[in-house]
XYZ file of C-alpha atoms in Angstrom:
247
model
C 34.598 193.005 120.911
C 34.107 192.957 124.671
C 36.068 195.311 126.916
C 36.096 194.669 130.636
C 36.851 197.521 132.977
C 36.837 195.336 136.071
C 36.923 191.621 136.710
C 36.690 189.974 140.108
C 37.078 186.282 140.778
C 35.385 184.960 143.890
C 36.430 181.543 145.116
C 33.545 179.369 146.290
C 34.749 177.722 149.483
C 33.795 174.154 150.261
C 32.846 172.518 153.522
C 36.323 171.002 153.739
C 37.912 174.433 153.311
C 36.243 175.558 156.517
C 37.209 172.365 158.345
C 40.851 172.811 157.329
C 40.654 176.431 158.441
C 39.819 175.389 161.970
C 36.035 175.641 161.938
C 34.678 173.644 164.871
C 31.818 171.471 163.686
C 29.536 170.063 166.332
C 28.755 166.540 165.197
C 25.479 166.602 167.073
C 23.811 163.596 165.477
C 26.866 161.348 165.724
C 27.450 162.209 169.368
C 23.795 162.098 170.401
C 23.001 158.759 168.803
C 26.431 157.212 169.336
C 26.435 157.880 173.061
C 23.110 156.076 173.323
C 24.391 152.984 171.524
C 27.861 152.808 173.084
C 26.515 151.958 176.526
C 25.484 148.551 175.195
C 29.092 147.635 174.402
C 31.254 146.621 177.354
C 34.636 147.771 175.997
C 33.312 150.651 173.838
C 35.710 149.803 171.014
C 34.169 150.402 167.604
C 35.191 149.613 164.021
C 34.437 152.617 161.801
C 33.649 152.633 158.087
C 32.927 155.345 155.558
C 31.172 155.957 152.262
C 30.509 158.794 149.856
C 34.098 159.923 149.310
C 37.258 159.439 147.285
C 40.589 158.944 149.038
C 44.202 159.829 148.231
C 46.545 159.293 146.560
C 44.528 158.330 143.475
C 41.226 159.743 144.728
C 39.294 156.739 143.577
C 35.937 156.083 145.161
C 36.440 153.593 147.967
C 34.170 150.748 148.927
C 32.410 150.988 152.236
C 34.534 148.131 153.522
C 37.505 150.453 154.106
C 38.286 150.006 157.820
C 39.471 152.670 160.198
C 42.886 151.042 160.455
C 43.657 151.939 156.843
C 42.759 155.589 157.005
C 41.322 156.975 160.222
C 43.794 155.689 162.803
C 46.661 153.694 161.251
C 47.775 152.211 164.563
C 44.631 150.281 165.444
C 41.620 148.430 164.076
C 39.074 149.856 166.512
C 38.358 153.295 167.911
C 37.781 153.973 171.611
C 34.435 155.585 172.397
C 32.190 157.902 170.432
C 34.436 160.891 171.097
C 37.241 158.914 169.467
C 35.001 158.286 166.458
C 34.277 162.013 166.152
C 37.989 162.845 166.333
C 38.772 160.232 163.666
C 36.082 161.712 161.432
C 37.446 165.222 161.897
C 40.953 163.947 161.197
C 40.094 162.290 157.891
C 37.709 164.892 156.432
C 40.392 167.311 155.172
C 42.073 164.436 153.323
C 38.985 163.296 151.425
C 36.964 164.392 148.440
C 33.281 164.041 149.263
C 31.762 162.140 146.386
C 28.599 160.343 145.323
C 26.812 158.085 144.874
C 25.538 157.170 148.331
C 25.805 153.384 148.458
C 25.325 151.605 151.779
C 24.872 147.977 150.698
C 28.633 147.206 150.904
C 28.812 148.438 154.486
C 25.860 146.232 155.468
C 27.518 143.293 153.722
C 30.784 143.958 155.575
C 29.152 143.843 159.009
C 26.993 140.901 157.943
C 30.177 138.957 157.202
C 31.356 139.479 160.789
C 27.915 138.540 162.107
C 27.946 135.395 159.964
C 31.266 134.342 161.481
C 29.723 134.772 164.930
C 27.018 132.219 164.086
C 29.736 129.567 163.851
C 30.409 129.902 167.576
C 28.441 127.795 170.014
C 26.724 130.607 171.886
C 26.681 133.425 169.292
C 26.912 135.895 172.177
C 28.017 138.797 169.979
C 25.131 140.761 168.468
C 26.066 143.439 165.930
C 24.383 146.831 165.624
C 25.341 148.851 162.548
C 24.763 152.587 162.953
C 24.643 154.473 159.631
C 24.479 158.269 159.445
C 23.631 159.756 156.050
C 22.614 163.201 154.820
C 21.364 162.000 151.449
C 19.108 159.533 149.739
C 20.825 156.212 149.085
C 21.403 155.290 145.457
C 21.724 151.503 145.688
C 18.258 150.666 146.997
C 18.017 147.286 145.252
C 21.384 146.097 146.575
C 20.552 147.476 150.022
C 17.283 145.547 150.145
C 19.142 142.386 149.136
C 21.773 142.971 151.829
C 19.152 143.566 154.523
C 17.226 140.403 153.632
C 20.455 138.404 153.943
C 21.375 140.135 157.213
C 17.955 139.388 158.715
C 19.139 135.788 159.212
C 22.146 136.941 161.242
C 22.719 138.397 164.746
C 22.612 142.028 163.660
C 20.422 145.119 163.461
C 20.756 148.283 161.397
C 19.994 151.778 162.704
C 19.896 154.441 159.979
C 19.902 158.085 161.062
C 18.920 160.613 158.411
C 20.621 163.976 158.954
C 19.358 167.114 157.221
C 16.292 167.893 155.140
C 16.617 165.380 152.300
C 13.687 163.232 151.179
C 14.101 160.083 153.252
C 10.889 158.360 152.150
C 12.833 155.364 150.793
C 14.360 154.878 154.223
C 10.893 154.392 155.668
C 10.463 151.472 153.273
C 13.661 149.873 154.570
C 12.307 150.233 158.103
C 9.527 147.807 157.241
C 6.925 149.564 159.370
C 4.647 149.953 156.338
C 4.959 146.350 155.194
C 7.374 143.452 154.917
C 10.626 144.407 153.207
C 11.534 142.157 150.291
C 14.595 141.712 148.123
C 14.344 142.588 144.412
C 13.713 138.861 143.819
C 10.763 138.890 146.206
C 12.385 137.144 149.182
C 11.032 138.585 152.460
C 13.145 139.453 155.476
C 13.201 136.750 158.113
C 12.694 139.438 160.767
C 12.624 143.218 160.874
C 16.168 144.455 161.600
C 16.089 148.090 160.429
C 15.200 151.193 162.417
C 15.170 154.543 160.608
C 15.335 157.769 162.623
C 15.016 161.227 160.980
C 17.270 163.270 163.259
C 15.533 166.540 162.331
C 12.515 165.379 164.337
C 14.649 165.309 167.490
C 16.838 168.408 167.174
C 15.019 170.047 170.069
C 13.854 166.915 171.852
C 15.218 165.484 175.072
C 17.958 162.819 175.028
C 15.403 160.403 176.455
C 13.075 160.939 173.485
C 15.901 160.357 171.029
C 17.060 157.253 172.889
C 13.539 155.847 172.879
C 13.252 156.278 169.117
C 16.737 154.988 168.275
C 16.380 151.859 170.395
C 12.641 151.354 169.911
C 12.942 148.113 167.968
C 16.390 146.788 168.902
C 15.401 144.850 172.079
C 12.723 142.881 170.231
C 15.085 142.307 167.308
C 17.700 140.811 169.626
C 15.176 138.591 171.404
C 13.608 137.473 168.108
C 16.979 136.351 166.785
C 17.992 134.317 169.822
C 14.522 132.826 170.265
C 14.552 131.798 166.616
C 17.858 130.005 167.162
C 16.707 128.516 170.494
C 19.680 130.151 172.220
C 19.182 130.879 175.899
C 20.933 133.794 177.632
C 23.781 133.059 179.997
C 23.187 133.543 183.675
C 25.247 136.331 185.244
C 27.803 133.972 186.820
C 28.477 132.287 183.460
C 28.878 135.660 181.767
C 31.354 136.927 184.361
C 33.289 133.655 184.158
C 33.583 133.869 180.365
C 34.850 137.452 180.611
C 37.475 136.398 183.170
C 38.739 133.549 181.006
C 38.770 135.561 177.787
C 42.265 136.498 176.527
């Protein structure tokens, strides 16, 4: 027989509990890296995707192809500016259940589909940069390698920012700096399109240092793609004319 004189139950609060209670989280990595990338987009309108969570009402794990229009901001397909992205993220967090595994291949495939459609245009003037922020090791490495090899033929680059102190050694392999990345079947990438940045290395660095690291490989990746397709850049007058005539 066990007799208890006193029993106390302590609730373990989650991250979302604090968010719902009004805790102001500074999304430092998202803002710092996003503000660097957004200046390369003329209208600063961004599609936003998510992974690593289950959504209501059934709380089933959702594929990374869930667009912002279905959950973040029901009234639109794109979000204005990085501050808008942060606000959308803060808005959806209390409604989600954070959940593993961390699979990023579907999100790469989703953007690759848009990039593939761009190749059907005459000039292929839209180049896609996918920015992925993750605080954990990805769990679909084989599928991710396959997706990257496919995407290396398309007008797109992938910037992966590792947030926190997790072991990101696999991300270095995706970067391709230590050798040519290959699919599980042995097919090599056509060109290097991945840049991995461990954000912890830049927590106390200047914005210029972070910008240099984030965009270190993107210019060459863009040039390599268009040179490989023998596509010449428009002159400034042609570019301005196309913007004027666009609907």
